CSV table of C-alpha atoms in Angstrom, one decimal:
chain,number,residue,atom,x,y,z
A,1115,MET,CA,0.0,0.0,0.0
A,1116,LYS,CA,1.5,3.3,-1.0
A,1117,LEU,CA,1.4,6.0,1.7
A,1118,PRO,CA,0.1,9.4,0.6
A,1119,SER,CA,2.7,12.2,0.3
A,1120,LEU,CA,2.6,15.3,2.3
A,1121,GLU,CA,1.7,17.2,-0.8
A,1122,ARG,CA,-1.3,15.0,-1.4
A,1123,LEU,CA,-2.4,15.3,2.2
A,1124,SER,CA,-2.2,19.1,2.0
A,1125,GLU,CA,-4.2,19.1,-1.2
A,1126,GLU,CA,-6.9,17.0,0.4
A,1127,ALA,CA,-7.0,19.3,3.4
A,1128,LEU,CA,-7.4,22.4,1.2
A,1129,SER,CA,-10.0,20.6,-0.9
A,1130,ALA,CA,-11.9,19.6,2.2
A,1131,ALA,CA,-11.9,23.2,3.5
A,1132,ARG,CA,-13.2,24.5,0.2
A,1133,ARG,CA,-15.9,21.8,-0.1
A,1134,PHE,CA,-17.0,21.8,3.6
A,1135,PRO,CA,-16.1,25.2,4.9
A,1136,ILE,CA,-18.9,25.3,7.5
A,1137,VAL,CA,-18.0,21.9,8.8
A,1138,VAL,CA,-14.4,23.0,9.3
A,1139,VAL,CA,-15.6,26.1,11.1
A,1140,CYS,CA,-17.8,24.0,13.4
A,1141,GLY,CA,-14.8,21.9,14.2
A,1142,LEU,CA,-12.7,24.9,15.1
A,1143,ILE,CA,-15.5,26.4,17.2
A,1144,ALA,CA,-15.9,23.1,19.1
A,1145,ALA,CA,-12.2,22.8,19.6
A,1146,VAL,CA,-11.9,26.4,21.0
A,1147,ALA,CA,-14.9,25.8,23.3
A,1148,GLY,CA,-13.4,22.5,24.5
A,1149,ILE,CA,-10.0,24.2,25.1
A,1150,LEU,CA,-11.7,27.0,27.1
A,1151,LEU,CA,-13.8,24.5,28.9
A,1152,VAL,CA,-10.8,22.8,30.4
A,1153,ASP,CA,-10.3,25.8,32.7
A,1154,ALA,CA,-13.6,27.5,32.4
A,1155,GLY,CA,-14.5,28.4,35.9
A,1156,GLU,CA,-17.8,30.2,36.1
A,1157,SER,CA,-18.2,30.2,32.3
A,1158,GLU,CA,-18.3,26.3,32.1
A,1159,GLU,CA,-22.0,26.2,31.2
A,1160,LEU,CA,-21.5,28.6,28.3
A,1161,TYR,CA,-18.6,26.7,26.8
A,1162,LEU,CA,-20.3,23.4,27.3
A,1163,ARG,CA,-23.4,24.7,25.3
A,1164,VAL,CA,-21.2,25.9,22.5
A,1165,LEU,CA,-19.3,22.6,22.4
A,1166,TYR,CA,-22.6,20.7,22.5
A,1167,ALA,CA,-24.1,22.5,19.5
A,1168,ALA,CA,-20.9,23.0,17.4
A,1169,SER,CA,-19.9,19.3,17.7
A,1170,LEU,CA,-23.4,18.3,16.4
A,1171,GLY,CA,-22.8,20.7,13.5
A,1172,LEU,CA,-20.1,18.4,12.2
A,1173,PRO,CA,-22.3,15.5,10.9
A,1174,LEU,CA,-25.2,17.8,10.3
A,1175,PHE,CA,-23.5,20.1,7.8
A,1176,VAL,CA,-21.6,17.2,6.2
A,1177,GLY,CA,-25.0,15.7,5.4
A,1178,LEU,CA,-26.5,19.0,4.2
A,1179,GLU,CA,-23.5,19.8,2.0
A,1180,LEU,CA,-23.6,16.3,0.4
A,1181,VAL,CA,-27.4,16.5,-0.2
A,1182,ALA,CA,-27.0,19.9,-1.9
A,1183,GLU,CA,-24.0,18.6,-3.9
A,1184,ARG,CA,-25.9,15.5,-5.1
A,1185,ARG,CA,-29.0,17.4,-6.1
A,1186,GLY,CA,-27.0,20.0,-7.9
A,1187,TRP,CA,-28.7,22.8,-6.1
A,1188,GLY,CA,-27.6,26.4,-6.8
A,1189,ALA,CA,-26.1,28.8,-4.3
A,1190,GLY,CA,-29.4,30.2,-3.2
A,1191,VAL,CA,-31.0,26.9,-2.2
A,1192,ARG,CA,-27.7,25.7,-0.7
A,1193,PHE,CA,-27.5,28.9,1.4
A,1194,ALA,CA,-31.1,28.4,2.6
A,1195,LEU,CA,-30.4,24.8,3.5
A,1196,LEU,CA,-27.3,25.7,5.5
A,1197,ALA,CA,-29.1,28.6,7.2
A,1198,ALA,CA,-31.8,26.1,8.3
A,1199,GLY,CA,-29.0,23.9,9.7
A,1200,ALA,CA,-27.5,26.9,11.6
A,1201,ALA,CA,-31.0,27.8,13.0
A,1202,LEU,CA,-31.4,24.2,14.2
A,1203,LEU,CA,-28.0,24.4,16.0
A,1204,LEU,CA,-29.0,27.7,17.5
A,1205,ALA,CA,-32.2,26.2,18.8
A,1206,ILE,CA,-30.2,23.3,20.4
A,1207,TYR,CA,-27.9,25.9,22.0
A,1208,LEU,CA,-30.8,27.8,23.5
A,1209,LEU,CA,-32.7,24.8,24.7
A,1210,ARG,CA,-29.7,23.0,26.3
A,1211,PRO,CA,-30.0,24.9,29.7
A,1212,GLY,CA,-33.5,23.5,30.2
A,1213,TRP,CA,-32.4,19.9,30.1
A,1214,SER,CA,-30.9,17.9,33.0
A,1215,ASP,CA,-27.5,16.5,32.4
A,1216,ASP,CA,-28.8,13.0,31.9
A,1217,VAL,CA,-31.5,14.2,29.4
A,1218,ALA,CA,-28.9,16.4,27.6
A,1219,LEU,CA,-26.6,13.5,27.2
A,1220,GLU,CA,-29.3,11.2,25.9
A,1221,ARG,CA,-30.6,13.8,23.5
A,1222,TYR,CA,-27.0,14.5,22.3
A,1223,PHE,CA,-26.6,10.8,21.5
A,1224,GLN,CA,-29.9,10.8,19.6
A,1225,LEU,CA,-29.0,13.8,17.6
A,1226,TRP,CA,-25.5,12.5,16.9
A,1227,LEU,CA,-26.9,9.2,15.7
A,1228,GLY,CA,-29.6,10.8,13.7
A,1229,PHE,CA,-27.2,13.2,11.9
A,1230,HIS,CA,-24.8,10.5,11.1
A,1231,LEU,CA,-27.6,8.3,9.7
A,1232,PHE,CA,-28.6,11.3,7.6
A,1233,VAL,CA,-25.0,11.5,6.2
A,1234,ALA,CA,-25.3,7.8,5.4
A,1235,VAL,CA,-28.6,7.9,3.5
A,1236,GLY,CA,-29.3,11.6,2.7
A,1237,PRO,CA,-27.5,11.8,-0.7
A,1238,TYR,CA,-29.3,8.6,-1.9
A,1239,ILE,CA,-32.9,9.4,-0.9
A,1240,GLY,CA,-34.9,8.8,-4.0
A,1241,VAL,CA,-31.9,7.4,-5.9
A,1242,ASP,CA,-31.9,3.8,-7.0
A,1243,GLU,CA,-28.2,3.0,-6.9
A,1244,GLN,CA,-27.7,0.1,-4.6
A,1245,ASN,CA,-24.0,-0.5,-5.4
A,1246,GLY,CA,-23.3,3.2,-5.3
A,1247,PHE,CA,-25.0,3.5,-1.9
A,1248,TRP,CA,-22.8,0.7,-0.5
A,1249,GLN,CA,-19.6,2.0,-2.1
A,1250,TYR,CA,-20.3,5.5,-0.6
A,1251,ASN,CA,-20.9,4.2,2.9
A,1252,MET,CA,-17.9,1.8,2.7
A,1253,SER,CA,-15.7,4.7,1.8
A,1254,LEU,CA,-17.0,6.8,4.7
A,1255,PHE,CA,-16.6,3.8,7.1
A,1256,LEU,CA,-13.0,3.1,6.1
A,1257,ARG,CA,-12.0,6.8,6.1
A,1258,PHE,CA,-13.5,7.2,9.5
A,1259,LEU,CA,-11.5,4.2,10.8
A,1260,VAL,CA,-8.3,5.6,9.3
A,1261,ALA,CA,-8.9,9.1,10.7
A,1262,THR,CA,-9.6,7.7,14.1
A,1263,LEU,CA,-6.5,5.6,14.1
A,1264,PHE,CA,-4.4,8.5,13.0
A,1265,ALA,CA,-6.0,10.8,15.6
A,1266,VAL,CA,-5.3,8.4,18.4
A,1267,VAL,CA,-1.7,7.9,17.4
A,1268,LEU,CA,-1.2,11.6,17.0
A,1269,TYR,CA,-2.8,12.4,20.4
A,1270,PHE,CA,-0.7,9.8,22.3
A,1271,GLY,CA,2.4,10.7,20.4
A,1272,LEU,CA,2.1,14.4,21.3
A,1273,SER,CA,1.1,13.5,24.8
A,1274,VAL,CA,4.2,11.5,25.3
A,1275,ALA,CA,6.2,14.4,23.9
A,1276,LEU,CA,4.7,16.8,26.5
A,1277,LEU,CA,5.5,14.2,29.2
A,1278,ALA,CA,9.1,14.0,27.9
A,1279,ILE,CA,9.5,17.7,28.0
A,1280,ASP,CA,8.1,17.8,31.6
A,1281,ASN,CA,10.4,15.0,32.9
A,1282,LEU,CA,13.6,15.5,30.8
A,1283,PHE,CA,13.9,19.2,30.7
A,1284,GLY,CA,12.2,20.1,34.0
A,1285,LEU,CA,9.7,22.4,32.2
A,1286,GLU,CA,6.4,22.1,34.1
A,1287,VAL,CA,3.6,21.0,31.7
A,1288,ASP,CA,0.2,21.6,33.3
A,1289,GLY,CA,-2.1,18.6,33.1
A,1290,GLU,CA,-4.8,20.7,31.5
A,1291,TRP,CA,-2.7,20.8,28.3
A,1292,TYR,CA,-3.5,17.2,27.7
A,1293,GLY,CA,-7.2,18.0,27.6
A,1294,ARG,CA,-6.6,20.9,25.3
A,1295,LEU,CA,-4.6,18.7,23.0
A,1296,TRP,CA,-7.4,16.1,22.9
A,1297,PHE,CA,-10.0,18.7,21.9
A,1298,THR,CA,-7.7,20.0,19.2
A,1299,VAL,CA,-7.0,16.6,17.7
A,1300,ALA,CA,-10.7,15.4,18.1
A,1301,PHE,CA,-12.4,18.4,16.6
A,1302,VAL,CA,-9.8,19.8,14.2
A,1303,PHE,CA,-7.5,17.1,12.9
A,1304,HIS,CA,-10.0,14.2,13.0
A,1305,PRO,CA,-12.9,15.7,11.1
A,1306,TRP,CA,-10.6,17.6,8.7
A,1307,PHE,CA,-8.7,14.4,7.8
A,1308,PHE,CA,-12.0,12.6,7.4
A,1309,LEU,CA,-13.4,15.2,5.1
A,1310,GLY,CA,-10.5,14.8,2.8
A,1311,GLY,CA,-11.6,11.3,1.9
A,1312,VAL,CA,-15.4,11.9,1.5
A,1313,PRO,CA,-16.1,10.7,-2.1
A,1314,GLY,CA,-17.1,13.2,-4.7
A,1315,ALA,CA,-18.9,12.5,-8.0
A,1316,LEU,CA,-21.4,10.2,-6.2
A,1317,PRO,CA,-23.2,9.0,-9.4
A,1318,GLU,CA,-19.9,7.4,-10.6
A,1319,LEU,CA,-19.8,5.2,-7.5
A,1320,ASP,CA,-22.6,3.0,-8.8
A,1321,ARG,CA,-20.2,1.8,-11.5
A,1322,THR,CA,-17.4,1.0,-9.1
A,1323,ARG,CA,-16.9,-2.6,-8.1
A,1324,LEU,CA,-14.3,-2.1,-5.3
A,1325,TYR,CA,-14.5,-4.6,-2.5
A,1326,PRO,CA,-11.7,-4.8,0.1
A,1327,GLN,CA,-10.9,-8.4,0.7
A,1328,GLY,CA,-10.3,-7.6,4.4
A,1329,LEU,CA,-14.0,-6.7,4.8
A,1330,LYS,CA,-15.0,-10.1,3.5
A,1331,VAL,CA,-12.6,-11.9,5.8
A,1332,PHE,CA,-13.8,-9.9,8.8
A,1333,ALA,CA,-17.5,-10.3,8.0
A,1334,GLN,CA,-17.4,-14.0,6.8
A,1335,TYR,CA,-14.9,-15.5,9.3
A,1336,ILE,CA,-15.3,-13.3,12.4
A,1337,LEU,CA,-18.6,-11.5,12.5
A,1338,ALA,CA,-20.9,-14.1,11.0
A,1339,PRO,CA,-19.7,-17.0,13.2
A,1340,ILE,CA,-19.9,-14.9,16.4
A,1341,VAL,CA,-23.5,-13.8,15.5
A,1342,THR,CA,-24.5,-17.4,14.7
A,1343,LEU,CA,-23.0,-18.6,18.1
A,1344,TYR,CA,-24.9,-16.0,20.1
A,1345,LEU,CA,-28.2,-16.6,18.2
A,1346,VAL,CA,-27.8,-20.3,19.2
A,1347,ILE,CA,-27.2,-19.2,22.8
A,1348,LEU,CA,-30.3,-16.9,22.7
A,1349,THR,CA,-32.5,-19.6,21.2
A,1350,VAL,CA,-31.4,-22.2,23.8
A,1351,TYR,CA,-32.0,-19.6,26.5
A,1352,LEU,CA,-35.5,-19.1,25.1
A,1353,GLY,CA,-36.1,-22.8,25.4
A,1354,LYS,CA,-35.0,-22.7,29.0
A,1355,VAL,CA,-37.4,-19.8,29.7
A,1356,LEU,CA,-40.3,-21.7,28.1
A,1357,VAL,CA,-39.5,-24.8,30.1
A,1358,THR,CA,-38.9,-23.2,33.5
A,1359,GLN,CA,-41.6,-20.5,33.0
A,1360,ALA,CA,-39.2,-17.9,34.4
A,1361,TRP,CA,-39.1,-14.4,33.1
A,1362,PRO,CA,-36.1,-13.5,30.9
A,1363,SER,CA,-33.2,-11.8,32.6
A,1364,GLY,CA,-33.0,-8.0,32.3
A,1365,TRP,CA,-29.5,-8.4,30.9
A,1366,ILE,CA,-31.1,-10.0,27.7
A,1367,GLY,CA,-31.6,-6.5,26.3
A,1368,TRP,CA,-27.9,-5.8,25.9
A,1369,LEU,CA,-27.3,-9.2,24.4
A,1370,VAL,CA,-30.1,-9.1,21.8
A,1371,SER,CA,-29.2,-5.5,20.9
A,1372,SER,CA,-25.5,-6.4,20.5
A,1373,VAL,CA,-26.3,-9.5,18.4
A,1374,ALA,CA,-28.7,-7.5,16.2
A,1375,VAL,CA,-26.0,-4.7,15.6
A,1376,ALA,CA,-23.3,-7.3,14.8
A,1377,GLY,CA,-25.6,-9.3,12.5
A,1378,ILE,CA,-26.8,-6.3,10.6
A,1379,LEU,CA,-23.2,-5.0,10.2
A,1380,SER,CA,-22.1,-8.4,8.9
A,1381,LEU,CA,-25.0,-8.4,6.3
A,1382,LEU,CA,-24.2,-4.9,5.2
A,1383,LEU,CA,-20.5,-5.7,4.7
A,1384,LEU,CA,-21.4,-8.8,2.7
A,1385,GLN,CA,-24.0,-7.2,0.6
A,1386,PRO,CA,-22.0,-6.6,-2.6
A,1387,ILE,CA,-20.8,-10.2,-2.9
A,1388,ARG,CA,-24.1,-12.0,-2.2
A,1389,GLU,CA,-24.9,-12.4,-5.9
A,1390,GLY,CA,-21.8,-14.3,-6.7
A,1391,GLU,CA,-22.1,-18.0,-7.4
A,1392,GLU,CA,-19.6,-18.9,-4.7
A,1393,ASN,CA,-21.3,-16.7,-2.1
A,1394,ARG,CA,-24.9,-18.0,-2.2
A,1395,TRP,CA,-24.5,-18.9,1.5
A,1396,VAL,CA,-24.8,-15.1,2.2
A,1397,GLY,CA,-28.5,-15.1,1.1
A,1398,THR,CA,-29.2,-18.2,3.3
A,1399,TYR,CA,-27.3,-16.7,6.2
A,1400,ALA,CA,-29.2,-13.4,5.9
A,1401,ARG,CA,-32.6,-15.1,5.8
A,1402,TRP,CA,-32.0,-17.3,8.7
A,1403,PHE,CA,-30.5,-14.5,10.7
A,1404,TRP,CA,-33.7,-12.5,10.5
A,1405,ILE,CA,-35.8,-15.6,11.2
A,1406,ALA,CA,-33.7,-16.5,14.3
A,1407,LEU,CA,-33.8,-12.9,15.5
A,1408,ILE,CA,-37.6,-12.8,15.8
A,1409,PRO,CA,-37.9,-15.1,18.9
A,1410,SER,CA,-35.1,-13.2,20.6
A,1411,ILE,CA,-37.0,-9.9,19.9
A,1412,GLY,CA,-40.1,-11.4,21.4
A,1413,MET,CA,-38.2,-12.5,24.5
A,1414,LEU,CA,-36.7,-9.0,24.8
A,1415,LEU,CA,-40.1,-7.4,24.6
A,1416,ALA,CA,-41.4,-9.8,27.4
A,1417,ALA,CA,-38.5,-8.8,29.6
A,1418,ILE,CA,-39.0,-5.1,29.0
A,1419,TRP,CA,-42.7,-5.4,29.6
A,1420,LYS,CA,-42.1,-7.0,33.0
A,1421,ARG,CA,-39.9,-4.2,34.1
A,1422,ILE,CA,-42.3,-1.6,32.8
A,1423,ASP,CA,-45.2,-3.3,34.6
A,1424,GLN,CA,-43.2,-3.2,37.9
A,1425,TYR,CA,-41.4,0.2,37.7
A,1426,GLY,CA,-43.0,2.2,34.9
A,1427,ILE,CA,-41.4,3.6,31.7
A,1428,THR,CA,-38.0,5.2,31.8
A,1429,GLU,CA,-36.1,6.7,28.8
A,1430,ARG,CA,-33.9,3.6,28.4
A,1431,ARG,CA,-36.9,1.2,28.6
A,1432,TYR,CA,-38.7,3.4,26.1
A,1433,PHE,CA,-35.7,3.2,23.7
A,1434,LEU,CA,-35.5,-0.6,24.1
A,1435,VAL,CA,-39.2,-1.0,23.2
A,1436,VAL,CA,-38.8,1.2,20.2
A,1437,LEU,CA,-35.6,-0.6,19.1
A,1438,SER,CA,-37.3,-4.0,19.6
A,1439,VAL,CA,-40.3,-3.0,17.5
A,1440,TRP,CA,-38.0,-1.5,14.8
A,1441,LEU,CA,-35.9,-4.7,14.7
A,1442,ALA,CA,-39.1,-6.8,14.4
A,1443,GLY,CA,-40.3,-4.6,11.5
A,1444,ILE,CA,-36.9,-4.8,9.7
A,1445,ALA,CA,-36.7,-8.5,10.2
A,1446,LEU,CA,-40.2,-9.1,8.8
A,1447,PHE,CA,-39.3,-6.8,5.9
A,1448,PHE,CA,-36.3,-8.8,4.9
A,1449,ILE,CA,-37.9,-12.1,5.5
A,1450,LEU,CA,-40.8,-11.2,3.1
A,1451,ARG,CA,-38.5,-9.3,0.7
A,1452,ARG,CA,-35.3,-11.1,0.3
A,1453,ARG,CA,-33.8,-8.5,-2.0
A,1454,GLY,CA,-35.1,-5.5,-0.1
A,1455,SER,CA,-33.0,-2.3,-0.3
A,1456,ILE,CA,-30.4,-2.0,2.5
A,1457,LYS,CA,-31.2,1.8,2.5
A,1458,VAL,CA,-34.3,0.8,4.6
A,1459,ILE,CA,-32.1,0.1,7.6
A,1460,PRO,CA,-30.4,3.5,8.1
A,1461,ALA,CA,-33.4,5.5,6.7
A,1462,THR,CA,-36.0,4.0,9.1
A,1463,LEU,CA,-33.7,4.2,12.0
A,1464,ALA,CA,-33.0,7.9,11.3
A,1465,VAL,CA,-36.8,8.6,11.2
A,1466,ILE,CA,-37.3,6.8,14.5
A,1467,THR,CA,-34.3,8.6,16.1
A,1468,PHE,CA,-35.7,12.0,15.2
A,1469,ALA,CA,-39.4,11.1,15.9
A,1470,THR,CA,-38.7,10.0,19.5
A,1471,LEU,CA,-36.6,13.1,20.3
A,1472,ALA,CA,-39.4,15.4,21.4
A,1473,GLY,CA,-43.1,15.8,21.5
A,1474,PRO,CA,-45.8,14.2,23.7
A,1475,TRP,CA,-44.9,10.8,22.1
A,1476,GLY,CA,-41.2,11.2,22.7
A,1477,ALA,CA,-39.1,9.3,25.1
A,1478,TYR,CA,-38.8,12.1,27.7
A,1479,ALA,CA,-42.4,13.1,27.8
A,1480,VAL,CA,-43.7,9.5,28.0
A,1481,SER,CA,-41.2,8.5,30.7
A,1482,GLU,CA,-42.0,11.7,32.7
A,1483,ARG,CA,-45.8,11.0,32.6
A,1484,SER,CA,-45.2,7.3,33.6
A,1485,GLN,CA,-42.9,8.1,36.5
A,1486,VAL,CA,-45.1,11.0,37.8
A,1487,ALA,CA,-48.1,8.6,37.6
A,1488,ARG,CA,-46.3,6.0,39.7
């Protein structure tokens, strides 16, 4: 593998800044807010709110820029779209003080997940390019992994350098500098490097047949066997529950969720090769994965219902119920439609993520009514 030259890296950085200027600005704002937050004093809440909103702007504006780029929208429409995104971040900034720390953290994760799902599926809404959709997300996934690896190495390398200066030269390096360094690497270097690898000319990706062999090895020989093993364990445990008439353990929620995530990831990674003559097993594996997941989902719903009946609804129980119902719907969809579009997975999950964020039907309002009633 040929390593990129410094000249190429600098060209990618400049290209990324020109292509995603607002994303780079959000990263810089988040980094400055984080650096100031390290020793904020009485201004801690202000810097935390800025960091909260600006960091969410990274995936949000990447998605908006890519959608505008794919649709070929002019400067006027693009400006209106980005202005709407900025207004949304401003609303989040203003609403943040009214949320408790726990609710703010959960809402942050919801928004973070929803915006990343929007990046994954936004440019391909209404576009029937299955291979292009997979190639696009594969490129983003691999670039994110590389950016994360480089950022971690850079952070620890510079941290050791600071430690060496402190110990070898007797120059006192305040511990807060490590926090400042982390915010700089996390919100300036990492997103900027990632943006340099975001694919352009998206329509051309549908004609690309690139498939890294490492992905097949990882999905076929590591993920798929692990998922199969745990589905067997869950099925045997379900048999035990039916024989002993004992309610499923509360821990079952984490196990079913983990198996579902790993299984879906393995299917997504294997998607491009399932049509090959030598890879017919992928279709069989996919069908039986969804079938075997249904009883586990039923067991999970039974376990959650028992806790809700005893202690009422909390945000986490609400999300588990929603996740279980979504998994059941996705499983039935792919059982009935063996060649259903994989775009259904991120698209429906994004809709559910945003739909449960607020409103009387949202996780926080429902759990509050339930707990107050108790």
